Coordinates of C-alpha atoms and ligand atoms in Angstrom, one line a residue:
M1 CA 118.2 -5.6 60.5
A2 CA 119.7 -7.6 57.4
L3 CA 119.8 -11.5 57.5
P4 CA 123.1 -13.1 58.1
H5 CA 123.8 -14.7 55.1
I6 CA 125.4 -18.0 54.7
L7 CA 126.9 -20.0 51.6
V8 CA 127.1 -23.7 51.4
L9 CA 129.3 -25.4 49.4
P10 CA 128.5 -28.9 48.8
F11 CA 131.7 -31.3 46.7
P12 CA 129.6 -32.6 43.8
A13 CA 128.7 -35.6 44.2
Q14 CA 125.3 -36.9 45.9
G15 CA 126.3 -38.2 49.0
H16 CA 127.5 -34.5 49.6
V17 CA 124.5 -32.5 48.5
I18 CA 122.4 -34.4 50.7
P19 CA 123.9 -33.6 54.5
L20 CA 124.7 -30.0 53.5
M21 CA 120.9 -29.7 51.9
E22 CA 119.5 -31.3 55.7
L23 CA 121.6 -28.9 56.7
S24 CA 120.7 -26.1 55.3
H25 CA 116.4 -26.9 55.5
R26 CA 118.3 -26.7 60.2
L27 CA 119.6 -22.9 59.3
V28 CA 116.9 -21.3 57.5
G29 CA 115.1 -22.7 60.3
S30 CA 117.2 -20.9 62.9
G31 CA 116.7 -17.4 60.8
F32 CA 119.9 -17.7 58.6
K33 CA 119.3 -17.3 55.2
I34 CA 121.1 -19.4 52.8
T35 CA 122.7 -20.2 49.1
F36 CA 123.1 -23.1 48.0
V37 CA 126.2 -23.2 45.9
N38 CA 125.9 -26.6 43.1
T39 CA 127.9 -27.5 39.7
E40 CA 125.9 -26.7 36.9
F41 CA 125.8 -30.0 36.1
N42 CA 124.0 -30.9 40.2
H43 CA 122.4 -27.9 39.4
S44 CA 120.1 -28.5 36.6
R45 CA 119.6 -32.3 38.0
V46 CA 118.6 -31.3 41.9
V47 CA 116.1 -28.6 39.3
D48 CA 114.9 -31.4 37.2
A49 CA 113.8 -34.3 40.9
L50 CA 112.1 -31.4 42.5
S51 CA 110.0 -30.4 39.3
E52 CA 108.8 -33.4 38.2
R53 CA 107.9 -34.4 42.2
G54 CA 106.4 -31.4 42.6
G55 CA 108.9 -30.2 45.1
E56 CA 109.2 -26.6 45.3
I57 CA 112.7 -25.2 47.5
H58 CA 112.0 -23.3 51.0
P59 CA 112.0 -20.1 50.3
M60 CA 115.1 -18.3 52.2
I61 CA 117.7 -21.1 49.4
K62 CA 118.5 -20.1 47.2
L63 CA 119.6 -23.1 44.7
V64 CA 122.3 -21.7 42.2
S65 CA 125.0 -23.1 40.6
V66 CA 128.6 -23.3 39.3
P67 CA 131.1 -24.2 35.9
D68 CA 132.4 -27.2 37.0
G69 CA 135.1 -26.7 34.3
M70 CA 135.1 -29.0 32.4
E71 CA 134.6 -29.5 28.6
S72 CA 131.2 -30.3 27.7
G73 CA 132.8 -33.5 25.8
Q74 CA 135.4 -34.5 29.0
D75 CA 134.5 -37.8 31.2
R76 CA 132.8 -36.1 34.5
N77 CA 133.9 -39.4 36.4
D78 CA 137.0 -39.1 36.1
L79 CA 137.8 -37.9 39.7
A80 CA 141.0 -36.8 39.4
R81 CA 140.3 -34.8 36.8
L82 CA 137.1 -33.1 38.5
C83 CA 138.8 -32.8 41.3
E84 CA 141.9 -30.2 39.0
S85 CA 139.5 -28.6 37.2
M86 CA 137.8 -27.7 40.2
L87 CA 140.5 -26.0 42.3
L88 CA 140.6 -24.3 38.4
V89 CA 138.0 -22.9 38.3
V90 CA 135.0 -22.2 40.8
P91 CA 138.0 -20.1 43.4
G92 CA 137.3 -17.5 41.2
R93 CA 134.0 -18.8 40.3
L94 CA 132.6 -18.6 43.4
E95 CA 133.9 -15.0 44.7
Q96 CA 132.2 -13.4 41.9
L97 CA 129.3 -15.2 42.7
I98 CA 129.8 -13.3 46.2
R99 CA 130.9 -9.7 44.8
K100 CA 127.7 -9.9 42.8
I101 CA 125.5 -11.3 46.1
N102 CA 127.2 -8.3 47.7
E103 CA 125.9 -5.3 44.9
S104 CA 122.8 -6.3 44.7
E105 CA 121.0 -8.2 48.4
V106 CA 120.4 -6.5 51.4
D107 CA 122.3 -9.8 52.9
K108 CA 125.5 -10.1 52.4
V109 CA 127.3 -13.5 52.9
T110 CA 128.0 -13.3 56.5
W111 CA 129.4 -17.2 56.0
V112 CA 130.4 -19.6 54.1
V113 CA 130.8 -23.2 55.0
A114 CA 132.1 -25.4 52.4
D115 CA 132.5 -29.2 52.1
Q116 CA 136.1 -30.0 53.8
N117 CA 136.5 -32.3 50.3
M118 CA 135.6 -28.8 48.6
A119 CA 138.4 -26.8 51.8
F120 CA 139.8 -24.4 49.3
A121 CA 137.5 -22.4 49.2
C122 CA 137.6 -22.0 52.7
R123 CA 140.7 -19.6 52.1
V124 CA 138.2 -17.6 49.3
A125 CA 136.3 -17.4 52.1
K126 CA 139.4 -15.3 54.6
K127 CA 140.6 -13.4 51.6
M128 CA 137.6 -12.1 51.3
G129 CA 137.1 -10.8 54.8
I130 CA 133.7 -13.6 55.4
R131 CA 133.7 -16.0 58.3
T132 CA 133.9 -20.0 57.0
A133 CA 133.0 -22.9 58.7
A134 CA 134.1 -26.5 57.1
F135 CA 131.5 -29.7 57.1
W136 CA 132.8 -33.0 57.1
P137 CA 129.7 -35.8 55.3
A138 CA 132.3 -38.8 55.9
A139 CA 132.6 -40.9 59.4
S140 CA 135.1 -38.6 61.8
A141 CA 137.1 -41.0 61.5
L142 CA 138.1 -40.3 57.9
L143 CA 139.4 -37.0 58.4
A144 CA 141.5 -37.2 61.5
L145 CA 143.1 -40.1 58.6
M146 CA 143.4 -37.2 56.6
M147 CA 144.5 -34.5 58.4
S148 CA 147.3 -36.3 60.7
I149 CA 149.1 -37.6 56.5
P150 CA 151.4 -35.1 58.1
K151 CA 152.7 -37.6 60.6
L152 CA 152.3 -40.3 59.1
I153 CA 154.6 -39.8 56.6
E154 CA 157.3 -38.7 59.4
E155 CA 155.7 -41.7 60.3
E156 CA 157.2 -42.8 57.5
V157 CA 153.9 -45.3 57.2
L158 CA 153.5 -42.6 54.1
N159 CA 155.6 -41.5 51.3
E160 CA 156.0 -37.8 50.8
D161 CA 152.9 -38.6 47.5
G162 CA 151.6 -39.7 50.3
L163 CA 151.4 -43.6 49.5
P164 CA 152.0 -46.7 52.2
L165 CA 155.3 -47.5 52.6
K166 CA 154.1 -50.8 54.6
Q167 CA 150.4 -53.1 54.6
G168 CA 148.3 -54.0 57.2
V169 CA 146.6 -51.2 59.4
V170 CA 146.4 -48.0 61.0
K171 CA 145.9 -46.9 64.1
L172 CA 145.7 -43.3 64.9
S173 CA 144.9 -44.3 68.8
P174 CA 144.7 -46.6 70.5
D175 CA 140.4 -47.1 70.7
M176 CA 139.7 -46.0 67.2
P177 CA 139.1 -49.1 64.3
P178 CA 141.6 -49.7 62.5
M179 CA 143.1 -48.1 58.7
D180 CA 143.6 -50.4 56.1
T181 CA 145.9 -48.6 54.4
S182 CA 145.8 -50.0 51.1
Q183 CA 142.1 -49.1 51.0
F184 CA 143.2 -45.8 51.9
S185 CA 140.8 -43.1 50.2
W186 CA 143.3 -40.6 47.8
N187 CA 144.8 -44.3 46.9
H188 CA 142.3 -46.1 44.7
T189 CA 142.9 -45.8 41.5
T190 CA 145.7 -47.4 39.8
E191 CA 147.1 -44.5 37.0
P192 CA 150.0 -43.4 39.0
K193 CA 149.4 -39.8 37.9
L194 CA 146.3 -39.6 38.8
Q195 CA 146.3 -41.1 41.9
K196 CA 149.1 -37.6 42.3
L197 CA 146.3 -34.9 41.4
I198 CA 144.1 -36.1 44.1
Y199 CA 146.1 -36.7 46.8
Q200 CA 147.1 -33.2 45.9
F201 CA 143.3 -32.1 45.4
V202 CA 142.6 -34.0 49.4
M203 CA 145.6 -32.1 51.0
N204 CA 145.4 -28.7 49.2
N205 CA 141.5 -29.4 50.9
C206 CA 142.6 -30.0 54.3
R207 CA 145.6 -27.0 54.7
A208 CA 142.8 -24.7 53.7
T209 CA 141.0 -26.3 56.3
K210 CA 142.4 -24.3 58.9
H211 CA 141.4 -20.7 57.8
A212 CA 138.1 -22.2 59.3
E213 CA 136.2 -21.3 62.6
F214 CA 135.0 -24.3 63.1
I215 CA 135.4 -28.4 62.3
I216 CA 131.4 -29.9 61.3
S217 CA 131.2 -33.3 61.2
N218 CA 127.7 -35.6 60.1
S219 CA 128.5 -38.1 63.5
F220 CA 127.7 -37.4 66.8
Q221 CA 129.9 -37.7 70.5
E222 CA 129.2 -41.2 71.8
L223 CA 129.3 -43.1 68.1
E224 CA 133.6 -42.4 67.1
S225 CA 134.7 -41.0 70.7
A226 CA 138.2 -42.2 70.2
T227 CA 138.0 -40.1 67.1
F228 CA 137.3 -37.1 68.8
E229 CA 138.9 -37.5 71.7
Y230 CA 142.6 -37.7 69.6
M231 CA 140.6 -34.2 67.3
P232 CA 138.8 -32.0 70.0
D233 CA 138.4 -29.7 67.4
V234 CA 135.7 -31.8 65.2
S235 CA 132.8 -31.0 66.3
P236 CA 129.9 -33.4 65.6
I237 CA 125.9 -32.2 65.1
G238 CA 124.9 -35.6 63.0
P239 CA 122.9 -37.2 63.2
L240 CA 121.4 -34.6 60.3
I241 CA 117.8 -35.0 60.7
A242 CA 115.3 -34.0 57.4
D243 CA 112.6 -32.6 59.9
A244 CA 108.9 -34.3 60.7
R245 CA 108.1 -32.3 57.2
P246 CA 107.5 -34.9 54.5
D247 CA 107.8 -33.5 51.5
K248 CA 111.5 -31.1 52.7
P249 CA 113.1 -31.3 49.0
I250 CA 116.9 -32.8 50.2
G251 CA 119.4 -32.7 47.0
H252 CA 118.2 -35.6 45.7
F253 CA 119.7 -36.2 42.0
W254 CA 117.2 -39.1 40.8
A255 CA 113.5 -38.4 41.4
E256 CA 112.2 -40.5 44.0
D257 CA 109.3 -43.0 43.8
A258 CA 106.6 -42.7 47.4
A259 CA 104.8 -45.2 46.0
C260 CA 106.2 -48.2 47.7
M261 CA 105.8 -46.0 51.4
S262 CA 101.9 -47.4 50.9
W263 CA 103.8 -50.5 49.6
L264 CA 105.8 -50.8 52.9
D265 CA 102.9 -50.2 54.7
E266 CA 101.0 -53.9 54.3
Q267 CA 103.8 -55.6 55.2
P268 CA 104.3 -56.8 58.7
A269 CA 106.1 -55.9 61.0
N270 CA 110.2 -56.0 61.2
S271 CA 109.4 -58.5 58.0
V272 CA 111.1 -56.1 54.9
V273 CA 114.7 -56.3 53.2
Y274 CA 115.8 -52.5 52.1
V275 CA 118.6 -53.2 49.4
A276 CA 119.9 -50.1 48.4
F277 CA 123.1 -49.6 47.0
G278 CA 124.0 -45.5 47.0
S279 CA 124.4 -42.7 44.0
I280 CA 127.7 -44.5 42.1
A281 CA 128.2 -48.0 42.6
V282 CA 127.6 -50.0 39.2
L283 CA 127.4 -53.7 39.0
N284 CA 128.6 -56.3 36.3
Q285 CA 125.1 -58.4 35.4
H286 CA 126.6 -61.3 37.0
Q287 CA 126.6 -59.6 40.7
F288 CA 123.0 -58.2 39.9
Q289 CA 121.2 -61.8 39.9
E290 CA 123.3 -63.2 42.6
I291 CA 121.1 -60.3 44.6
A292 CA 118.0 -60.4 42.8
L293 CA 117.9 -64.3 43.2
G294 CA 118.9 -64.3 46.5
L295 CA 116.1 -61.6 47.6
E296 CA 113.8 -64.5 45.3
L297 CA 115.7 -67.4 47.9
S298 CA 114.5 -65.7 51.5
G299 CA 112.3 -65.5 50.6
Q300 CA 111.7 -62.1 52.6
P301 CA 109.8 -59.4 51.4
F302 CA 112.1 -56.9 49.9
L303 CA 112.2 -53.4 48.9
W304 CA 115.4 -53.0 46.5
V305 CA 116.5 -49.0 44.4
V306 CA 117.2 -49.8 41.8
R307 CA 118.8 -47.0 40.1
P308 CA 118.6 -46.6 36.5
D309 CA 122.2 -47.1 35.7
L310 CA 123.2 -49.3 39.2
T311 CA 123.9 -52.0 35.8
N312 CA 126.0 -51.4 32.6
A313 CA 124.0 -54.1 31.0
S314 CA 122.5 -53.2 27.7
H315 CA 119.8 -55.0 28.0
D316 CA 117.1 -56.5 30.5
A317 CA 119.3 -57.9 33.5
Y318 CA 117.0 -59.2 35.5
P319 CA 117.0 -63.4 36.0
E320 CA 114.7 -64.5 33.0
G321 CA 111.2 -65.1 35.3
F322 CA 112.6 -63.1 38.0
R323 CA 110.5 -60.4 38.4
D324 CA 107.1 -62.5 38.1
R325 CA 107.7 -64.6 40.3
V326 CA 109.0 -61.6 43.3
A327 CA 105.6 -60.0 41.9
S328 CA 103.0 -60.6 45.8
R329 CA 106.6 -59.7 47.4
G330 CA 109.2 -57.8 45.7
R331 CA 109.0 -54.2 45.2
I332 CA 111.9 -52.1 42.6
V333 CA 112.0 -48.3 42.7
D334 CA 114.7 -46.3 41.0
W335 CA 115.1 -44.3 44.1
S336 CA 113.5 -43.9 47.2
P337 CA 112.9 -42.1 49.4
Q338 CA 115.4 -43.4 52.4
Q339 CA 114.9 -41.9 55.2
K340 CA 111.7 -42.5 55.2
V341 CA 111.9 -46.0 54.6
L342 CA 114.4 -46.2 56.5
A343 CA 112.9 -45.1 59.7
H344 CA 109.7 -47.2 58.0
P345 CA 108.2 -49.7 61.2
S346 CA 109.0 -52.4 58.2
V347 CA 111.8 -52.8 57.4
A348 CA 114.2 -55.2 58.8
C349 CA 117.3 -54.8 57.8
F350 CA 119.2 -53.2 55.5
V351 CA 121.6 -53.6 52.4
T352 CA 124.3 -51.1 51.7
H353 CA 127.4 -49.7 50.4
C354 CA 127.6 -48.0 53.4
G355 CA 128.2 -44.6 53.0
W356 CA 128.6 -42.6 55.9
N357 CA 125.6 -41.0 55.1
S358 CA 122.9 -43.9 54.8
T359 CA 125.6 -45.3 57.8
M360 CA 123.9 -42.5 59.9
E361 CA 120.0 -43.1 58.3
G362 CA 120.5 -46.8 59.6
V363 CA 122.0 -46.3 63.0
R364 CA 119.8 -43.5 64.1
N365 CA 116.5 -45.6 63.0
G366 CA 117.9 -48.6 64.7
V367 CA 117.9 -50.7 61.2
P368 CA 120.6 -53.7 60.7
F369 CA 122.7 -54.0 57.9
L370 CA 124.4 -56.4 55.7
C371 CA 127.6 -54.2 54.5
W372 CA 128.9 -54.3 51.3
P373 CA 131.1 -51.3 50.7
Y374 CA 132.2 -50.9 47.5
F375 CA 133.8 -47.5 47.5
C376 CA 136.8 -46.3 49.5
D377 CA 136.5 -45.0 53.1
Q378 CA 133.7 -47.6 52.7
F379 CA 135.8 -49.9 54.2
L380 CA 136.3 -48.1 57.0
N381 CA 132.4 -47.7 57.4
Q382 CA 132.5 -51.4 56.7
S383 CA 134.2 -52.0 60.0
Y384 CA 132.5 -49.9 61.9
I385 CA 129.3 -51.5 62.3
C386 CA 130.2 -54.1 61.8
D387 CA 132.9 -55.3 64.9
E388 CA 133.0 -51.2 67.0
W389 CA 129.5 -50.9 67.7
K390 CA 127.9 -54.8 66.3
I391 CA 124.7 -53.6 64.3
G392 CA 125.6 -55.7 61.3
F393 CA 127.5 -57.8 59.8
R394 CA 130.3 -58.2 56.2
L395 CA 128.6 -59.2 52.7
T396 CA 132.3 -60.6 52.0
P397 CA 133.1 -61.1 46.9
D398 CA 134.5 -64.9 47.1
D399 CA 137.0 -65.9 45.0
S400 CA 135.2 -63.8 41.8
G401 CA 134.6 -61.1 43.5
I402 CA 130.5 -62.2 43.7
V403 CA 128.6 -61.9 46.4
S404 CA 126.3 -65.7 46.2
S405 CA 123.2 -65.8 46.3
E406 CA 123.2 -68.2 48.6
Q407 CA 125.5 -65.6 50.3
I408 CA 122.5 -63.3 50.8
K409 CA 120.4 -65.5 51.6
V410 CA 122.4 -67.4 55.1
K411 CA 122.7 -63.7 56.0
V412 CA 119.3 -62.0 55.7
E413 CA 118.5 -65.5 57.7
E414 CA 121.1 -65.3 61.1
L415 CA 120.8 -60.8 60.3
L416 CA 117.0 -61.5 60.9
G417 CA 117.3 -64.2 63.6
D418 CA 120.1 -62.5 66.0
E419 CA 118.2 -60.7 68.4
E420 CA 121.1 -59.5 70.4
L421 CA 122.8 -57.4 67.4
K422 CA 119.2 -55.7 67.4
A423 CA 118.8 -54.7 70.6
R424 CA 122.8 -53.3 70.1
S425 CA 120.7 -51.7 67.0
S426 CA 118.1 -50.7 69.1
M427 CA 120.5 -48.5 72.0
W428 CA 122.4 -46.8 69.0
K429 CA 118.8 -45.5 67.9
E430 CA 118.3 -43.7 71.1
K431 CA 122.3 -42.8 72.1
A432 CA 121.6 -41.2 68.5
N433 CA 117.9 -40.1 69.1
D434 CA 119.4 -38.6 72.9
S435 CA 121.8 -36.7 71.4
V436 CA 120.6 -34.1 69.6
R437 CA 118.0 -34.4 71.9
V438 CA 118.2 -30.5 73.7
G439 CA 120.5 -30.8 76.2
G440 CA 122.2 -34.2 73.4
S441 CA 126.5 -33.0 72.5
S442 CA 125.6 -33.1 68.7
Y443 CA 122.7 -30.4 69.8
M444 CA 125.1 -28.1 71.8
N445 CA 126.7 -28.7 69.2
M446 CA 125.1 -26.9 67.3
N447 CA 124.2 -24.8 68.8
R448 CA 127.5 -22.6 69.2
F449 CA 127.5 -23.1 65.7
L450 CA 124.5 -21.2 65.1
N451 CA 125.7 -18.7 67.8
A452 CA 129.2 -18.2 66.1
M453 CA 127.3 -17.2 62.9
K454 CA 124.6 -14.8 64.6
E455 CA 127.2 -12.2 65.6
Q456 CA 127.0 -9.6 63.8
Ligands
NAG501 C1 127.2 -34.0 39.3 O1 128.5 -32.9 39.3 C2 130.3 -34.2 38.8 C3 130.5 -31.8 38.8 O2 129.5 -31.3 37.8 C4 129.5 -34.3 38.1 O3 130.8 -34.6 38.0 C5 129.1 -35.9 38.4 O4 128.1 -36.4 37.2 C6 127.0 -35.1 38.0 N1 125.6 -35.6 39.1 C7 125.3 -36.3 38.3 C8 124.3 -37.5 39.4 O5 124.2 -35.9 37.6
NAG502 C1 130.0 -5.4 50.6 O1 129.8 -4.6 50.3 C2 130.5 -3.2 51.4 C3 129.4 -2.1 51.7 O2 128.2 -2.5 50.7 C4 132.1 -2.7 51.5 O3 132.2 -2.4 52.3 C5 132.1 -4.7 51.3 O4 134.8 -4.9 50.9 C6 132.0 -5.8 49.9 N1 132.6 -6.8 50.8 C7 132.5 -7.6 50.3 C8 133.3 -8.7 50.2 O5 133.4 -7.2 48.5
NAG503 C1 148.0 -47.2 46.2 O1 149.4 -48.1 47.1 C2 149.7 -48.9 47.4 C3 150.8 -48.3 47.0 O2 151.6 -47.6 46.5 C4 150.0 -49.9 45.5 O3 150.5 -50.7 45.5 C5 147.5 -49.8 46.3 O4 147.8 -50.5 44.3 C6 147.0 -48.3 46.0 N1 145.9 -49.4 46.3 C7 144.7 -48.7 45.7 C8 143.2 -49.6 45.8 O5 145.5 -48.7 44.3
NAG504 C1 130.4 -54.5 32.3 O1 131.7 -54.9 33.3 C2 132.4 -55.4 33.2 C3 133.5 -55.9 34.6 O2 132.1 -55.3 35.3 C4 132.5 -56.4 32.6 O3 133.3 -57.2 32.0 C5 131.2 -55.8 31.4 O4 131.4 -56.9 30.1 C6 130.4 -54.9 31.3 N1 129.3 -55.5 29.5 C7 129.3 -54.1 29.3 C8 127.4 -54.6 28.3 O5 129.6 -53.0 29.1
NAG505 C1 130.8 -43.7 54.7 O1 130.5 -42.6 53.6 C2 130.9 -41.9 52.6 C3 129.7 -41.1 52.0 O2 129.0 -41.7 52.0 C4 131.5 -42.8 52.0 O3 132.0 -41.4 51.1 C5 132.6 -43.6 52.2 O4 133.0 -44.1 51.6 C6 131.8 -44.0 53.9 N1 133.0 -45.1 54.9 C7 133.4 -46.3 54.8 C8 134.5 -47.3 55.6 O5 132.1 -47.0 54.0
NAG506 C1 113.3 -39.3 70.7 O1 113.1 -37.7 71.4 C2 112.5 -37.9 71.4 C3 112.0 -36.3 72.2 O2 112.9 -36.0 72.0 C4 111.0 -38.8 71.6 O3 110.2 -38.7 71.3 C5 110.8 -40.3 70.7 O4 109.8 -40.9 70.4 C6 112.4 -40.8 71.2 N1 112.0 -41.6 70.1 C7 112.9 -42.6 69.9 C8 113.1 -43.8 68.8 O5 113.0 -42.9 70.6
NAG507 C1 120.0 -38.3 55.0 C2 120.5 -37.9 53.8 O1 121.5 -37.7 53.5 N1 119.9 -40.2 53.5 C3 120.5 -40.0 52.0 C4 121.5 -40.2 51.6 O2 122.4 -41.1 50.3 C5 120.9 -41.9 49.9 C6 121.3 -42.2 48.9 O3 123.7 -43.0 48.5 C7 119.5 -41.3 50.0 O4 118.2 -42.6 49.1 C8 119.5 -40.5 51.6 O5 118.4 -39.2 50.7

């Protein structure tokens, strides 16, 4: 009998590719075959990073690519243009790809699992008579917000273009986290035309989501219970966990520095400050140096992920003499195996941009947070972390937009000394573990999803 064959389509960004790759590993473990579709750009990043560390992908996961439709000279960091261009080009290419697989392989595509941010693919699937699901990689409260846009327009919170008509916070239901209208994720550019493109992309995906038989998210029932009450048709299946196999490649764009694990082994338990700002944040040199000095002042051992493009400085951006002064207790790497780092007993806290994927990894490992949001929905994750779950503190830029070295030092000290906060982190770690254990909420949701996709 042919294997159920799932076509998986992430939005082309690191925080989307990784959780969908984890889901794919989970699916092959349950007898599915996967075709994983990246944009050409991301495909070669993933393939190069794999070969650099000598990794191999699971034989039942096939990595393929489609063009994003942009010209070679165009700026791929221009989110609005990228969305516009994908919407024009990707649906047709997906259809071709599915037909080709259908003609050439025994295992025809039976389901399409698309990132909700690429939900236009659900429409393609539906048209071709293929069943489909949407995956939400960020806080489910944010999905609730997006799906509520028509309601918010009706209530005159937003205008027809999705722009806030009033400043302040919105609560979709009494127990859901407050969301600041100035930080709505489709409204993060100041240029009206681009803003409109992004808004239309979001709305298009929200409408296409109705074709999905399942909406699954990388969260768990207990973590966002008010949100799942408000939006009962979303099934949380997280935290997605790459299983115990140490070298399972999950689609990193950069090669990981595995040597930092043996360095962690040498550090005292609960001592290391882990600092990582994800894949897109860019810091100016002043801010970069304040972080360096703050880590030095803290007196703690630290592991700091400094992507080659983390600062825009054209030369060595570190404060003078910094690397020599901290050589014995600081480790700086290009990219880390973050899941393993956060699970390491030496790690005491996580200085993070609050990307959801990083948030889930911190929660799952019971590591307290220092929050430094950078991008739209990260502000929501921050209020979850600091106000709802109370397992972290905020780092707050001063009037000149800088988080000072002194603030970093003080907040690290406070965090490491706060026993109640640490106890709450451990409690959430246990709840996360319970949700994916046999009989747990995410376990049950995942089973319903897998069973539906196994029906022939
Ligand atoms: C991933 O792909 C998108 C779309 O092709 C592109 O904009 C982005 O720069 C790529 N990311 C990296 C790190 O190459
Ligand atoms: C796939 O191929 C089968 C025949 O093998 C055909 O009946 C079916 O319509 C095709 N589906 C698509 C979506 O091309
Ligand atoms: C969001 O929209 C409001 C109202 O149009 C605007 O004043 C604000 O600058 C926008 N926010 C961002 C981050 O651009
Ligand atoms: C880096 O970015 C900052 C703004 O964040 C800017 O003021 C500065 O000129 C940039 N430096 C370089 C070398 O591009
Ligand atoms: C939450 O994380 C997601 C995924 O990384 C990110 O896109 C979003 O900006 C974050 N939201 C908050 C509130 O941090
Ligand atoms: C998580 O649950 C498993 C049992 O499914 C148990 O072996 C493990 O120790 C638990 N981990 C934590 C951190 O509670
Ligand atoms: C589970 C997961 O997706 N983890 C990744 C989250 O993103 C960071 C970088 O932003 C990666 O290092 C993690 O591996």
